[in-house]
Amino acid sequence: MQTRSLSKLAKTTRAATLIVAFTAMLPLALTPARAQAPSAPTWPTKTVRILVGFPGGSTPDAVARTLAEPLSKALGQPVIVENKAGASGNIAAEQVAKATDDHTLGIVINGNMTSAKMLYPKLPYDPATDFSYLSLLASAPLVLVASAKSPEGAAFFADAAQNSDKWNYGSVGTGSVAHLGMELLKTKTKGLTPLHVPFKGNPEVITALLGGEIQMALVPPGIAMPQVKAGKLKAIGLTSGRSAVVPEVAPLTDAGVRDFNLEVWTALVGPAKLSQAAQDRLNAEVAKIIRSDETRQKLLMQGWQALGTSPDGLKSRIKDEAAIMAAIINARGIKLE
């Protein structure tokens, strides 16, 4: 009896040992299967498109193409720029807002994000809810230019006030940054009351200035300075503080204009439903590219100061400027026909 009991106990002990050993081996057996499981694809998985709402050769287009090449290298996928010009950039902005392929981005300017909703009652996108904000890319002041025979600094504004019923100013269109900026300037300068004359583009504004059809205008440095250096126009001042873009031109504040600061800028956005993987990757790469010495120099040659902010930096800029633009539009009763 005792012998059979010991034999039975031995068999039970061996069985238990085998079970423990088999159980211990399970993680090792399963590990290769887990290692071979397919991982989620990283973003991007195909060509990335950057839509620009302005023609080839425009300043937003130049910024987009400066970004595209190094971004393609960083992402390991082609990055192409597509021009979708029209409606002051709003056509492209709408297409970006409605994109669903997770690989469509857009270059936008101030107006698309800060004033378009107030100026266009039927705007087909909402700047506050229809985009993922990625980065403020670059900015530039505008230059107030006038006839080459104009006096400088504060004397110019005294002359403008004296001729308030005779002078006009030009811009690239009603609701443009140049238009709203000049209306803001009028509120900051006593007696400055020139009437607005809209044009199709800055070349037409310059032609009108040279021909005496208008007496002043706010224009980008890249367009203003060749005429100033040729002695055909005079730079009265910048709409911002001192700028590396045009270090030779003093701010308008030096001419007595108080509390006035305005810049044009470009930003990178995506649709609101852009995947978090895409946003994270772009947030990591874009600012680094824009802040690089090579890109900074390229943008400076184009008349831009490189920024490369975080998404929060872009959101803050939009919020602050939207409030300023809304105040101007309401105070001046500006409407688009």
Rosetta silent file (secondary structure, phi, psi, omega in degrees, C-alpha in Angstrom):
SEQUENCE: MQTRSLSKLAKTTRAATLIVAFTAMLPLALTPARAQAPSAPTWPTKTVRILVGFPGGSTPDAVARTLAEPLSKALGQPVIVENKAGASGNIAAEQVAKATDDHTLGIVINGNMTSAKMLYPKLPYDPATDFSYLSLLASAPLVLVASAKSPEGAAFFADAAQNSDKWNYGSVGTGSVAHLGMELLKTKTKGLTPLHVPFKGNPEVITALLGGEIQMALVPPGIAMPQVKAGKLKAIGLTSGRSAVVPEVAPLTDAGVRDFNLEVWTALVGPAKLSQAAQDRLNAEVAKIIRSDETRQKLLMQGWQALGTSPDGLKSRIKDEAAIMAAIINARGIKLE
SCORE:     score description
SCORE:     0.000 S_00000001
   1 L     0.000  -45.737 -177.826    0.000    0.000    0.000 S_00000001
   2 H   -66.970  -36.019  179.596    2.757    2.433    0.950 S_00000001
   3 H   -64.324  -44.318  179.558    4.737    1.593   -2.209 S_00000001
   4 H   -64.103  -34.881 -179.176    1.722    2.313   -4.485 S_00000001
   5 H   -67.600  -41.817  179.281    1.090    5.619   -2.651 S_00000001
   6 H   -65.865  -38.954  178.978    4.650    6.756   -3.133 S_00000001
   7 H   -63.202  -42.884 -179.839    4.525    5.812   -6.843 S_00000001
   8 H   -64.309  -38.456  179.867    1.276    7.728   -7.292 S_00000001
   9 H   -66.065  -38.178  179.812    2.769   10.774   -5.537 S_00000001
  10 H   -64.119  -43.190  179.321    5.834   10.677   -7.779 S_00000001
  11 H   -62.397  -41.277 -179.072    3.671   10.619  -10.933 S_00000001
  12 H   -64.436  -40.038 -179.603    1.611   13.573   -9.647 S_00000001
  13 H   -64.974  -41.708  179.011    4.774   15.543   -8.853 S_00000001
  14 H   -64.181  -39.787  179.632    6.231   14.931  -12.350 S_00000001
  15 H   -63.399  -42.621  179.917    2.965   16.057  -13.983 S_00000001
  16 H   -63.987  -39.352  179.718    2.916   19.259  -11.938 S_00000001
  17 H   -63.019  -41.689  179.072    6.520   19.954  -12.865 S_00000001
  18 H   -63.520  -39.674 -179.873    5.727   19.557  -16.583 S_00000001
  19 H   -63.685  -45.310  179.980    2.761   21.951  -16.310 S_00000001
  20 H   -62.077  -42.928 -179.536    4.890   24.611  -14.607 S_00000001
  21 H   -63.547  -43.228 -179.761    7.635   24.225  -17.189 S_00000001
  22 H   -63.587  -41.918  179.508    5.149   24.468  -20.080 S_00000001
  23 H   -63.331  -39.820 -179.990    3.524   27.540  -18.549 S_00000001
  24 H   -65.172  -28.109 -178.536    6.900   29.226  -18.143 S_00000001
  25 H   -81.947  -15.086 -175.825    7.654   28.647  -21.809 S_00000001
  26 H   -56.702  -48.776  179.694    4.438   30.277  -23.038 S_00000001
  27 H   -57.203  -38.616  179.051    5.763   33.898  -23.078 S_00000001
  28 H   -66.267  -36.764 -179.222    8.803   32.759  -25.042 S_00000001
  29 H   -70.072  -33.730 -176.776    6.610   30.918  -27.512 S_00000001
  30 H   -84.294  -22.403 -175.528    4.338   33.908  -27.982 S_00000001
  31 H   -56.593  -47.787  179.232    7.070   36.540  -28.237 S_00000001
  32 H   -58.658  -38.400 -178.740    8.011   35.864  -31.898 S_00000001
  33 H   -62.793  -42.703  179.217    4.349   36.090  -32.936 S_00000001
  34 H   -66.653  -39.103 -179.450    4.004   39.507  -31.309 S_00000001
  35 H   -63.742  -28.710 -177.493    7.262   40.708  -32.852 S_00000001
  36 L   -89.085   -5.545 -179.408    5.989   39.742  -36.301 S_00000001
  37 L   -65.197  137.298 -178.003    2.654   41.560  -35.918 S_00000001
  38 L   -65.654  135.017  178.022    2.413   44.434  -38.443 S_00000001
  39 L   -87.542  157.811  179.623    2.951   47.904  -36.903 S_00000001
  40 L   -64.766  138.604 -179.216    0.727   50.891  -37.709 S_00000001
  41 L   -64.447  140.091  178.110    2.031   52.847  -40.747 S_00000001
  42 L   -83.567  152.677  178.288    3.817   56.072  -39.880 S_00000001
  43 L   -89.229  139.035    1.030    2.715   59.395  -41.383 S_00000001
  44 L   -89.995  157.014  178.471    3.106   60.311  -44.209 S_00000001
  45 L  -108.531   -0.961  179.212    2.355   57.276  -46.350 S_00000001
  46 L  -158.988 -174.234 -178.815    2.159   59.126  -49.670 S_00000001
  47 L   -58.068  135.523  176.426    2.794   62.483  -51.368 S_00000001
  48 E   -98.868  131.182  178.897    2.001   65.546  -49.247 S_00000001
  49 E  -104.170  137.325  171.207    0.312   68.478  -51.016 S_00000001
  50 E  -115.921  113.088 -179.522    0.692   72.121  -49.971 S_00000001
  51 E   -88.622  136.019  179.125   -2.025   74.307  -51.475 S_00000001
  52 E  -122.777  128.221 -175.322   -1.270   77.987  -52.051 S_00000001
  53 L   -84.178   20.792 -177.284   -4.088   80.439  -52.755 S_00000001
  54 L  -139.611  160.744 -174.847   -1.947   82.695  -54.921 S_00000001
  55 L   -66.962  163.205  172.908   -0.173   82.401  -58.280 S_00000001
  56 L   -58.595  138.067 -177.969    3.300   81.032  -58.841 S_00000001
  57 L    93.457  -12.515  176.623    5.904   83.687  -58.097 S_00000001
  58 L   -72.635  164.404 -178.640    3.816   85.336  -55.379 S_00000001
  59 H   -65.547  -39.767  175.576    5.357   85.773  -51.933 S_00000001
  60 H   -63.208  -36.125  178.220    3.232   83.019  -50.281 S_00000001
  61 H   -63.094  -40.940 -179.993    4.192   80.706  -53.152 S_00000001
  62 H   -63.321  -40.392  178.343    7.886   81.446  -52.579 S_00000001
  63 H   -64.220  -43.801 -179.250    7.562   80.559  -48.885 S_00000001
  64 H   -60.361  -43.003 -177.586    5.765   77.302  -49.732 S_00000001
  65 H   -73.673  -29.047  174.911    8.464   76.232  -52.194 S_00000001
  66 H   -67.366  -34.854  179.178   11.225   77.149  -49.765 S_00000001
  67 H   -78.357  -35.271 -168.460    9.616   74.830  -47.200 S_00000001
  68 H   -59.720  -46.380 -174.904    8.695   71.995  -49.568 S_00000001
  69 H   -64.512  -53.322  178.566   12.156   70.644  -50.444 S_00000001
  70 H   -66.307  -28.822  178.002   13.608   70.284  -46.917 S_00000001
  71 H   -68.767  -36.894  176.820   10.251   69.042  -45.628 S_00000001
  72 H   -61.662  -42.502  178.549   10.242   66.299  -48.258 S_00000001
  73 H   -64.181  -40.359 -177.988   13.688   65.176  -47.110 S_00000001
  74 H   -69.417  -36.095 -176.156   12.604   65.188  -43.475 S_00000001
  75 H   -88.107  -20.283 -178.358    9.388   63.240  -44.110 S_00000001
  76 L    75.336   20.987  177.224   10.773   60.784  -46.639 S_00000001
  77 L  -140.836  153.845  176.662    7.901   61.452  -49.053 S_00000001
  78 L   -61.099  141.303  173.247    7.423   63.911  -51.942 S_00000001
  79 E  -123.881  115.699 -176.233    6.025   67.318  -50.936 S_00000001
  80 E  -115.012  149.987  178.668    4.502   69.231  -53.834 S_00000001
  81 E  -105.265  128.930  178.481    3.140   72.782  -54.057 S_00000001
  82 E  -121.650  127.330  179.958   -0.121   73.361  -55.920 S_00000001
  83 E   -89.630  121.598  177.974   -1.365   76.870  -56.754 S_00000001
  84 L  -123.687   68.240 -171.438   -5.106   77.361  -56.338 S_00000001
  85 L   -72.063  149.321  174.243   -5.317   81.110  -56.863 S_00000001
  86 L   139.078  150.539  175.883   -8.450   83.170  -56.370 S_00000001
  87 H    54.051   42.302  177.143  -10.627   85.077  -53.881 S_00000001
  88 H    57.223   33.547  178.204   -7.601   86.435  -51.971 S_00000001
  89 H    91.689   -4.533 -174.867   -6.490   82.927  -51.049 S_00000001
  90 H   -74.668  -25.294  177.965   -9.889   81.790  -49.799 S_00000001
  91 H   -64.387  -48.010  179.147  -10.384   79.175  -52.559 S_00000001
  92 H   -66.197  -40.722  179.830   -7.293   77.262  -51.455 S_00000001
  93 H   -59.921  -40.275  178.109   -8.145   77.745  -47.772 S_00000001
  94 H   -63.660  -42.846 -179.741  -11.561   76.180  -48.350 S_00000001
  95 H   -64.269  -36.876  176.741  -10.028   73.172  -50.118 S_00000001
  96 H   -66.042  -46.084 -178.330   -7.619   72.637  -47.238 S_00000001
  97 H   -58.715  -33.555 -175.389  -10.417   72.910  -44.672 S_00000001
  98 L   -97.979    1.902 -178.933  -12.459   70.260  -46.516 S_00000001
  99 L   -66.827  142.309 -177.955   -9.594   67.866  -47.339 S_00000001
 100 L  -126.961    5.481 -175.072  -10.035   64.311  -46.049 S_00000001
 101 L   -88.088   -2.714  178.823   -6.938   62.502  -47.373 S_00000001
 102 L    65.628   12.821  179.832   -4.772   63.345  -44.321 S_00000001
 103 L  -136.422   19.678  178.882   -2.010   64.551  -46.680 S_00000001
 104 E  -114.482  124.983  178.335   -3.259   68.008  -47.743 S_00000001
 105 E  -122.163  176.017  179.218   -1.875   71.159  -46.096 S_00000001
 106 E  -148.747  148.294  170.133   -2.104   74.843  -46.947 S_00000001
 107 E   -98.069  121.725  179.681   -0.169   78.084  -46.839 S_00000001
 108 E  -119.859  162.481  177.563   -2.449   80.895  -45.631 S_00000001
 109 E  -116.273  176.436 -178.870   -1.972   84.627  -45.043 S_00000001
 110 H   -44.913  -56.216 -171.111   -3.304   87.069  -42.441 S_00000001
 111 H   -56.716  -38.223 -179.661   -6.517   87.842  -44.244 S_00000001
 112 H   -61.194  -31.728 -171.575   -7.633   84.225  -44.586 S_00000001
 113 H  -106.977  -17.310 -172.867   -7.444   83.705  -40.832 S_00000001
 114 H  -116.442  -30.439 -174.312   -8.150   87.108  -39.250 S_00000001
 115 L  -127.544  -15.625 -174.217  -10.548   89.177  -41.377 S_00000001
 116 H   -59.137  -39.447 -176.409  -12.084   86.989  -44.094 S_00000001
 117 H   -64.269  -33.372  178.981  -14.983   85.815  -41.941 S_00000001
 118 H   -78.272  -30.798 -175.907  -16.061   89.408  -41.259 S_00000001
 119 H   -86.446  -28.408 -178.707  -15.635   90.543  -44.841 S_00000001
 120 L  -116.075   96.671 -177.992  -17.240   87.559  -46.559 S_00000001
 121 L   -56.465  -29.058 -178.399  -20.637   86.730  -44.973 S_00000001
 122 L  -105.852   28.669  179.232  -20.805   83.500  -46.982 S_00000001
 123 L   -55.170  125.674 -173.224  -17.223   82.396  -46.375 S_00000001
 124 L   -81.149   14.643  175.042  -17.278   78.591  -46.898 S_00000001
 125 L  -148.514  158.403  178.371  -14.942   77.843  -43.998 S_00000001
 126 L  -112.900  112.915 -178.602  -14.533   78.956  -40.393 S_00000001
 127 L   -57.569  -25.118 -175.954  -10.963   79.978  -39.486 S_00000001
 128 L   -81.712  -23.447 -172.428  -11.679   79.217  -35.824 S_00000001
 129 L  -127.993  -15.522 -170.929  -12.868   75.618  -36.204 S_00000001
 130 L   -97.591    6.496 -177.322  -12.001   74.200  -39.638 S_00000001
 131 E  -132.167  153.861  163.784   -8.206   74.057  -39.368 S_00000001
 132 E   -99.689  125.590 -178.017   -5.425   72.469  -37.404 S_00000001
 133 E   -85.513  127.616 -174.677   -2.878   75.215  -36.724 S_00000001
 134 E  -109.094  -56.767 -179.125    0.668   74.049  -37.400 S_00000001
 135 E  -164.238  139.364  166.690    3.164   76.925  -37.528 S_00000001
 136 E   -78.565  119.566 -170.501    3.541   80.631  -38.204 S_00000001
 137 E   -88.591  -53.969 -173.928    6.246   80.500  -40.868 S_00000001
 138 E  -155.537  156.603  179.286    7.407   84.023  -41.715 S_00000001
 139 E  -139.757  164.478  176.661    6.449   87.660  -41.404 S_00000001
 140 E  -156.335  144.810  173.962    7.336   91.008  -42.931 S_00000001
 141 E   -75.966  165.730  167.680    6.446   94.632  -42.281 S_00000001
 142 L   -98.824  156.347  178.407    4.841   96.787  -44.924 S_00000001
 143 E  -110.911  126.903  172.800    6.523   99.955  -46.138 S_00000001
 144 E   -80.268  115.043 -178.675    4.601  103.216  -46.391 S_00000001
 145 E  -115.941  153.473 -178.963    5.800  104.679  -49.679 S_00000001
 146 E  -148.209 -177.978  178.112    5.069  108.012  -51.325 S_00000001
 147 E   -55.877  146.799 -179.975    6.303  110.258  -54.107 S_00000001
 148 L   -61.412  -22.103 -179.107   10.059  110.750  -54.239 S_00000001
 149 L   -86.690   -2.745 -177.032    9.433  114.489  -53.708 S_00000001
 150 L   -69.017  148.908  172.272    7.581  113.926  -50.422 S_00000001
 151 L   -69.599  166.805 -176.963    9.041  115.198  -47.128 S_00000001
 152 L  -100.955  161.735  171.065   10.261  112.655  -44.627 S_00000001
 153 H    56.107 -137.523 -176.692    9.043  111.513  -41.223 S_00000001
 154 H   -61.524  -30.054  179.505    6.608  113.672  -39.283 S_00000001
 155 H   -63.206  -30.714  178.057    6.735  116.350  -41.998 S_00000001
 156 H   -63.963  -44.223 -178.025    5.117  113.888  -44.397 S_00000001
 157 H   -70.034  -31.362  174.356    2.080  113.462  -42.158 S_00000001
 158 H   -65.514  -40.391  177.570    1.798  117.227  -41.693 S_00000001
 159 H   -66.130  -39.956  179.532    1.792  117.579  -45.472 S_00000001
 160 H   -64.738  -39.546  178.746   -0.778  114.788  -45.791 S_00000001
 161 H   -66.027  -37.708 -179.901   -3.072  116.482  -43.274 S_00000001
 162 H   -67.617  -30.186 -179.365   -2.815  119.773  -45.143 S_00000001
 163 L  -107.474   29.725 -171.564   -3.799  118.039  -48.398 S_00000001
 164 L   -58.651  -29.565 -177.883   -6.359  115.729  -46.809 S_00000001
 165 L   -88.819    1.370 -175.813   -9.073  116.510  -49.347 S_00000001
 166 L  -117.350  -20.205 -171.078   -6.790  115.888  -52.340 S_00000001
 167 L   -93.352  148.351  174.286   -4.817  112.751  -51.526 S_00000001
 168 E  -124.875  161.587  171.335   -5.628  109.104  -52.258 S_00000001
 169 E  -131.950  154.626 -178.405   -3.952  105.858  -51.265 S_00000001
 170 E  -114.357  159.908  173.976   -3.859  102.514  -53.045 S_00000001
 171 E  -151.786  174.581 -179.778   -3.967   98.880  -52.008 S_00000001
 172 L   -83.672   11.167  173.900   -4.250   95.439  -53.589 S_00000001
 173 L   142.782  154.867  178.206   -7.964   95.356  -52.828 S_00000001
 174 L   -60.751  129.886 -179.022  -10.706   96.043  -50.331 S_00000001
 175 L    89.284   -5.810  177.599  -10.165   94.014  -47.178 S_00000001
 176 L   -70.173  163.592  178.370   -6.481   93.365  -47.877 S_00000001
 177 H   -60.316  -37.935  179.264   -3.933   93.827  -45.100 S_00000001
 178 H   -64.477  -38.788  178.142   -2.655   96.937  -46.904 S_00000001
 179 H   -67.879  -52.743 -178.733   -6.172   98.405  -46.995 S_00000001
 180 H   -65.067  -34.783  177.864   -7.030   97.616  -43.381 S_00000001
 181 H   -63.808  -40.675  178.677   -3.563   98.694  -42.289 S_00000001
 182 H   -68.296  -37.045  176.596   -3.969  102.105  -43.884 S_00000001
 183 H   -64.904  -35.945  174.891   -7.375  102.532  -42.268 S_00000001
 184 H   -66.101  -42.111  179.015   -5.751  101.696  -38.940 S_00000001
 185 H   -60.662  -36.773  179.229   -2.990  104.214  -39.659 S_00000001
 186 H   -63.259  -31.147  179.005   -5.628  106.880  -40.298 S_00000001
 187 H   -77.144  -17.643 -177.215   -6.970  106.356  -36.775 S_00000001
 188 H   -97.482   -8.753 -172.726   -3.465  106.815  -35.343 S_00000001
 189 L  -128.942  116.314 -177.231   -2.545  109.986  -37.252 S_00000001
 190 L   -63.682  127.849  175.610   -4.413  113.264  -36.877 S_00000001
 191 L    85.152   -1.303  179.530   -5.611  114.720  -40.150 S_00000001
 192 L   -86.264  107.608 -174.502   -4.676  111.706  -42.299 S_00000001
 193 L  -137.377   35.317  179.835   -7.780  111.125  -44.455 S_00000001
 194 L   -64.000  150.845  179.383   -6.797  109.944  -47.970 S_00000001
 195 E   -86.802  149.729 -176.808   -9.423  108.005  -49.913 S_00000001
 196 E   -84.500  132.751  173.452   -8.939  104.344  -50.811 S_00000001
 197 E  -124.186  109.570 -178.538   -8.351  103.294  -54.420 S_00000001
 198 E   -81.284  147.029  177.150   -8.223   99.490  -54.875 S_00000001
 199 L  -130.101  170.269 -177.779   -6.066   97.816  -57.532 S_00000001
 200 L   -75.632  -29.051 -177.439   -5.610   94.256  -58.778 S_00000001
 201 L  -164.571  172.719 -178.149   -2.078   93.899  -57.495 S_00000001
 202 H   -64.959  -33.660  175.266    1.001   95.669  -56.160 S_00000001
 203 H   -57.455  -38.906  178.475    2.518   96.330  -59.611 S_00000001
 204 H   -69.153  -34.380  176.754   -0.566   98.402  -60.430 S_00000001
 205 H   -62.970  -45.633  179.631   -0.251  100.205  -57.078 S_00000001
 206 H   -62.423  -43.741  179.089    3.357  101.138  -57.869 S_00000001
 207 H   -59.572  -41.862  179.524    2.409  102.338  -61.356 S_00000001
 208 H   -66.015  -37.150  176.518   -0.315  104.533  -59.862 S_00000001
 209 H   -64.593  -47.021 -178.773    2.150  105.987  -57.362 S_00000001
 210 H   -64.346  -30.652 -179.044    4.703  106.761  -60.037 S_00000001
 211 L   -88.980   -2.434  178.438    2.007  108.372  -62.176 S_00000001
 212 L    80.883    8.406  178.744    0.635  110.541  -59.377 S_00000001
 213 L   -69.687  -34.667  174.169   -2.786  108.867  -59.372 S_00000001
 214 L  -127.521  161.299 -174.599   -2.338  108.057  -55.674 S_00000001
 215 L  -109.393  -12.721  179.918   -0.059  109.684  -53.111 S_00000001
 216 E  -161.641  163.250  177.541    0.773  106.816  -50.742 S_00000001
 217 E  -167.987  152.496  170.804    0.444  103.073  -50.200 S_00000001
 218 E   -97.903  120.046 -177.446    1.496  100.271  -47.900 S_00000001
 219 E  -136.043  157.191  178.436    3.417   97.679  -49.938 S_00000001
 220 L   -62.792  149.468 -178.714    5.728   94.728  -49.200 S_00000001
 221 H   -56.463  -39.988 -177.811    9.450   95.560  -48.879 S_00000001
 222 H   -62.164  -24.191  178.902   10.420   93.409  -51.858 S_00000001
 223 H   -94.300  -35.016 -176.270    8.230   95.552  -54.090 S_00000001
 224 H   -74.858  -45.916 -167.011    8.858   98.914  -52.439 S_00000001
 225 H   -66.798  -35.243  175.276   12.615   98.970  -51.998 S_00000001
 226 H   -57.830  -38.779  178.783   13.758   98.628  -55.637 S_00000001
 227 H   -70.828  -36.713  178.870   11.739  101.770  -56.416 S_00000001
 228 H   -67.240  -45.550 -178.840   13.061  103.540  -53.308 S_00000001
 229 H   -67.137  -25.423  177.678   16.682  102.654  -54.088 S_00000001
 230 L   -83.588   -2.161  178.943   16.186  103.864  -57.656 S_00000001
 231 L    78.866   12.563 -177.273   15.045  107.224  -56.298 S_00000001
 232 L   -90.598  -24.193  177.515   11.566  106.892  -57.801 S_00000001
 233 E  -136.240  165.596  178.182    9.693  106.600  -54.483 S_00000001
 234 E  -119.367  134.850  176.055   10.360  107.529  -50.868 S_00000001
 235 E   -87.658  115.887 -179.276   10.044  105.166  -47.902 S_00000001
 236 E   -82.907  -35.083  178.272    8.244  107.011  -45.110 S_00000001
 237 E   168.265  170.626 -179.469    8.490  104.177  -42.596 S_00000001
 238 E   -95.983  152.182  177.848    7.778  100.592  -41.594 S_00000001
 239 L   -84.686    7.493  177.117    4.554   99.287  -40.093 S_00000001
 240 L  -135.631 -171.002  172.666    6.563   97.394  -37.466 S_00000001
 241 L   -73.074 -171.557  177.817    9.678   97.935  -35.411 S_00000001
 242 L   -54.206  139.855 -175.225   13.143   97.705  -36.911 S_00000001
 243 L  -132.451  138.240  176.197   13.342   94.751  -39.276 S_00000001
 244 L   -66.145  -19.530  179.522   16.212   92.691  -40.665 S_00000001
 245 L   -67.085  -41.781  178.599   14.220   92.563  -43.904 S_00000001
 246 L  -137.724   73.108 -175.178   14.703   96.319  -44.465 S_00000001
 247 L   -64.341  -19.463 -176.796   17.195   97.552  -41.857 S_00000001
 248 L   -82.429   -6.493 -178.105   17.668  100.855  -43.676 S_00000001
 249 L  -108.919  131.421 -179.247   14.060  101.994  -43.119 S_00000001
 250 L   -80.435  155.316  176.217   12.917  103.410  -39.760 S_00000001
 251 E   -68.020  155.921  176.483    9.609  102.443  -38.118 S_00000001
 252 H   -63.660  -24.152  177.546    6.618  104.760  -38.476 S_00000001
 253 H   -61.556  -28.152  177.276    6.777  105.217  -34.707 S_00000001
 254 H   -68.558  -19.618  178.508    9.932  107.284  -35.316 S_00000001
 255 H   -95.300    9.556  176.061    7.735  109.679  -37.322 S_00000001
 256 L    98.437    3.231  178.610    5.380  110.116  -34.388 S_00000001
 257 L   -83.635  117.977 -174.605    2.835  107.373  -35.122 S_00000001
 258 L   -96.503  149.500  172.901    2.006  105.771  -31.778 S_00000001
 259 L    51.454   47.424 -179.184    0.880  102.235  -30.955 S_00000001
 260 L  -126.685  118.296  177.945    1.046  101.046  -34.534 S_00000001
 261 L  -148.749  122.005 -177.238    2.343   97.615  -35.440 S_00000001
 262 L  -149.868  135.399  176.903    1.270   95.555  -38.431 S_00000001
 263 E  -135.715  157.668  166.968    2.883   92.795  -40.448 S_00000001
 264 E   -95.124  148.676  179.918    1.948   90.456  -43.237 S_00000001
 265 E  -149.699  162.996  175.575    2.590   86.793  -42.507 S_00000001
 266 E  -123.886  147.899 -178.876    2.272   83.283  -43.838 S_00000001
 267 E  -141.073  156.423  175.762    1.341   80.164  -41.879 S_00000001
 268 E  -102.631  126.327  178.566    1.062   76.421  -42.408 S_00000001
 269 E  -132.757  165.216  172.895   -2.306   74.840  -41.587 S_00000001
 270 E  -133.879  174.829  175.157   -4.122   71.575  -42.191 S_00000001
 271 E   -64.820  156.964 -178.711   -7.766   70.531  -41.982 S_00000001
 272 L   -58.641  -30.853 -177.682   -9.236   70.256  -38.498 S_00000001
 273 L   -90.638   12.933  175.326   -9.399   66.466  -38.902 S_00000001
 274 L   -57.151  131.871 -174.553   -5.723   66.111  -39.767 S_00000001
 275 L   -58.693  152.989  178.647   -4.529   63.056  -37.839 S_00000001
 276 H   -64.181  -33.303  177.606   -2.633   63.536  -34.615 S_00000001
 277 H   -61.002  -41.213  178.783    0.245   61.548  -36.109 S_00000001
 278 H   -66.678  -44.867 -179.701    0.490   64.094  -38.932 S_00000001
 279 H   -62.541  -42.713 -179.523    0.286   67.044  -36.584 S_00000001
 280 H   -63.363  -43.281 -178.884    2.940   65.627  -34.280 S_00000001
 281 H   -65.553  -44.130 -179.362    5.328   64.919  -37.150 S_00000001
 282 H   -67.025  -39.573  178.121    4.834   68.342  -38.714 S_00000001
 283 H   -61.002  -34.232 -179.455    5.196   70.107  -35.373 S_00000001
 284 H   -75.470  -33.485 -171.822    8.532   68.356  -34.916 S_00000001
 285 H   -96.915  -41.192 -169.818    9.899   69.076  -38.393 S_00000001
 286 H   -65.254  -50.169 -179.085    8.529   72.395  -39.694 S_00000001
 287 H   -58.957  -39.522  179.644    9.745   74.751  -36.974 S_00000001
 288 H   -62.665  -40.695  179.110   13.191   73.118  -37.122 S_00000001
 289 H   -66.570  -48.025 -176.023   13.357   73.651  -40.895 S_00000001
 290 H   -63.974  -34.455 -177.812   12.177   77.259  -40.796 S_00000001
 291 H   -83.091   -6.612 -179.721   14.643   78.160  -38.031 S_00000001
 292 L   -65.980  151.046 -178.228   17.624   76.611  -39.815 S_00000001
 293 H   -59.076  -40.663 -177.775   20.290   79.035  -41.053 S_00000001
 294 H   -63.131  -47.102 -178.743   19.813   77.961  -44.664 S_00000001
 295 H   -69.518  -38.374  177.423   16.060   78.543  -44.687 S_00000001
 296 H   -55.751  -45.220 -178.097   16.372   81.799  -42.743 S_00000001
 297 H   -67.338  -39.968  178.692   18.709   83.184  -45.393 S_00000001
 298 H   -62.922  -43.868 -179.839   16.484   82.074  -48.266 S_00000001
 299 H   -66.864  -38.288  179.311   13.441   83.704  -46.684 S_00000001
 300 H   -62.811  -38.867  177.729   15.366   86.885  -45.929 S_00000001
 301 H   -64.905  -26.154  178.904   16.359   87.135  -49.596 S_00000001
 302 L   -87.755   -5.043 -179.305   12.648   86.897  -50.440 S_00000001
 303 L    94.226   23.951 -178.852   11.778   89.687  -48.011 S_00000001
 304 L  -122.469  147.238  170.348   10.617   87.529  -45.089 S_00000001
 305 E   -99.835  121.933 -177.702   11.741   87.134  -41.499 S_00000001
 306 E   -67.941  140.025  179.177   11.711   83.452  -40.509 S_00000001
 307 L  -121.243  -72.076  179.948    9.621   82.550  -37.445 S_00000001
 308 L    68.934   61.846 -177.430    8.715   78.856  -37.133 S_00000001
 309 L   -87.929  173.742  171.120    6.411   79.007  -34.123 S_00000001
 310 L   -77.213  166.973  174.147    4.530   76.334  -32.242 S_00000001
 311 H   -55.798  -38.403  179.130    0.810   75.750  -32.962 S_00000001
 312 H   -65.214  -35.152  177.180    0.008   77.787  -29.849 S_00000001
 313 H   -63.396  -40.625  177.707    2.107   80.662  -31.181 S_00000001
 314 H   -66.932  -44.311  179.189    0.080   80.688  -34.389 S_00000001
 315 H   -58.263  -43.171 -178.653   -3.221   80.503  -32.488 S_00000001
 316 H   -63.986  -42.061  179.921   -2.215   83.447  -30.329 S_00000001
 317 H   -63.547  -43.879  179.940   -1.235   85.561  -33.350 S_00000001
 318 H   -62.765  -45.035 -178.691   -4.531   84.840  -35.088 S_00000001
 319 H   -61.283  -46.948 -177.436   -6.571   85.653  -31.988 S_00000001
 320 H   -65.110  -45.351 -176.519   -4.808   88.966  -31.337 S_00000001
 321 H   -74.287  -31.524  177.495   -4.918   90.186  -34.938 S_00000001
 322 H   -60.765  -38.110  178.637   -8.492   89.077  -35.527 S_00000001
 323 H   -66.170  -40.366  178.881   -9.558   91.406  -32.713 S_00000001
 324 H   -66.110  -46.118 -179.603   -7.625   94.316  -34.258 S_00000001
 325 H   -64.437  -37.984  178.888   -9.010   93.692  -37.736 S_00000001
 326 H   -63.005  -40.288  179.388  -12.566   93.381  -36.402 S_00000001
 327 H   -63.758  -41.152  179.589  -12.237   96.752  -34.690 S_00000001
 328 H   -66.434  -47.276 -177.683  -11.049   98.412  -37.923 S_00000001
 329 H   -61.226  -42.936  179.444  -13.747   96.817  -40.065 S_00000001
 330 H   -68.854  -44.463 -176.976  -16.490   97.786  -37.657 S_00000001
 331 H   -64.950  -36.266 -176.857  -15.195  101.303  -37.015 S_00000001
 332 H   -96.225   -5.121  179.926  -14.797  102.066  -40.722 S_00000001
 333 L    61.962   38.989 -176.803  -17.845  100.156  -41.903 S_00000001
 334 L   -76.859  128.878  179.287  -15.779   98.222  -44.444 S_00000001
 335 L  -137.792  150.357  174.293  -17.781   95.860  -46.633 S_00000001
 336 L   -98.597  128.007 -178.890  -17.078   93.844  -49.745 S_00000001
 337 L   -72.661    0.000    0.000  -19.586   94.403  -52.506 S_00000001
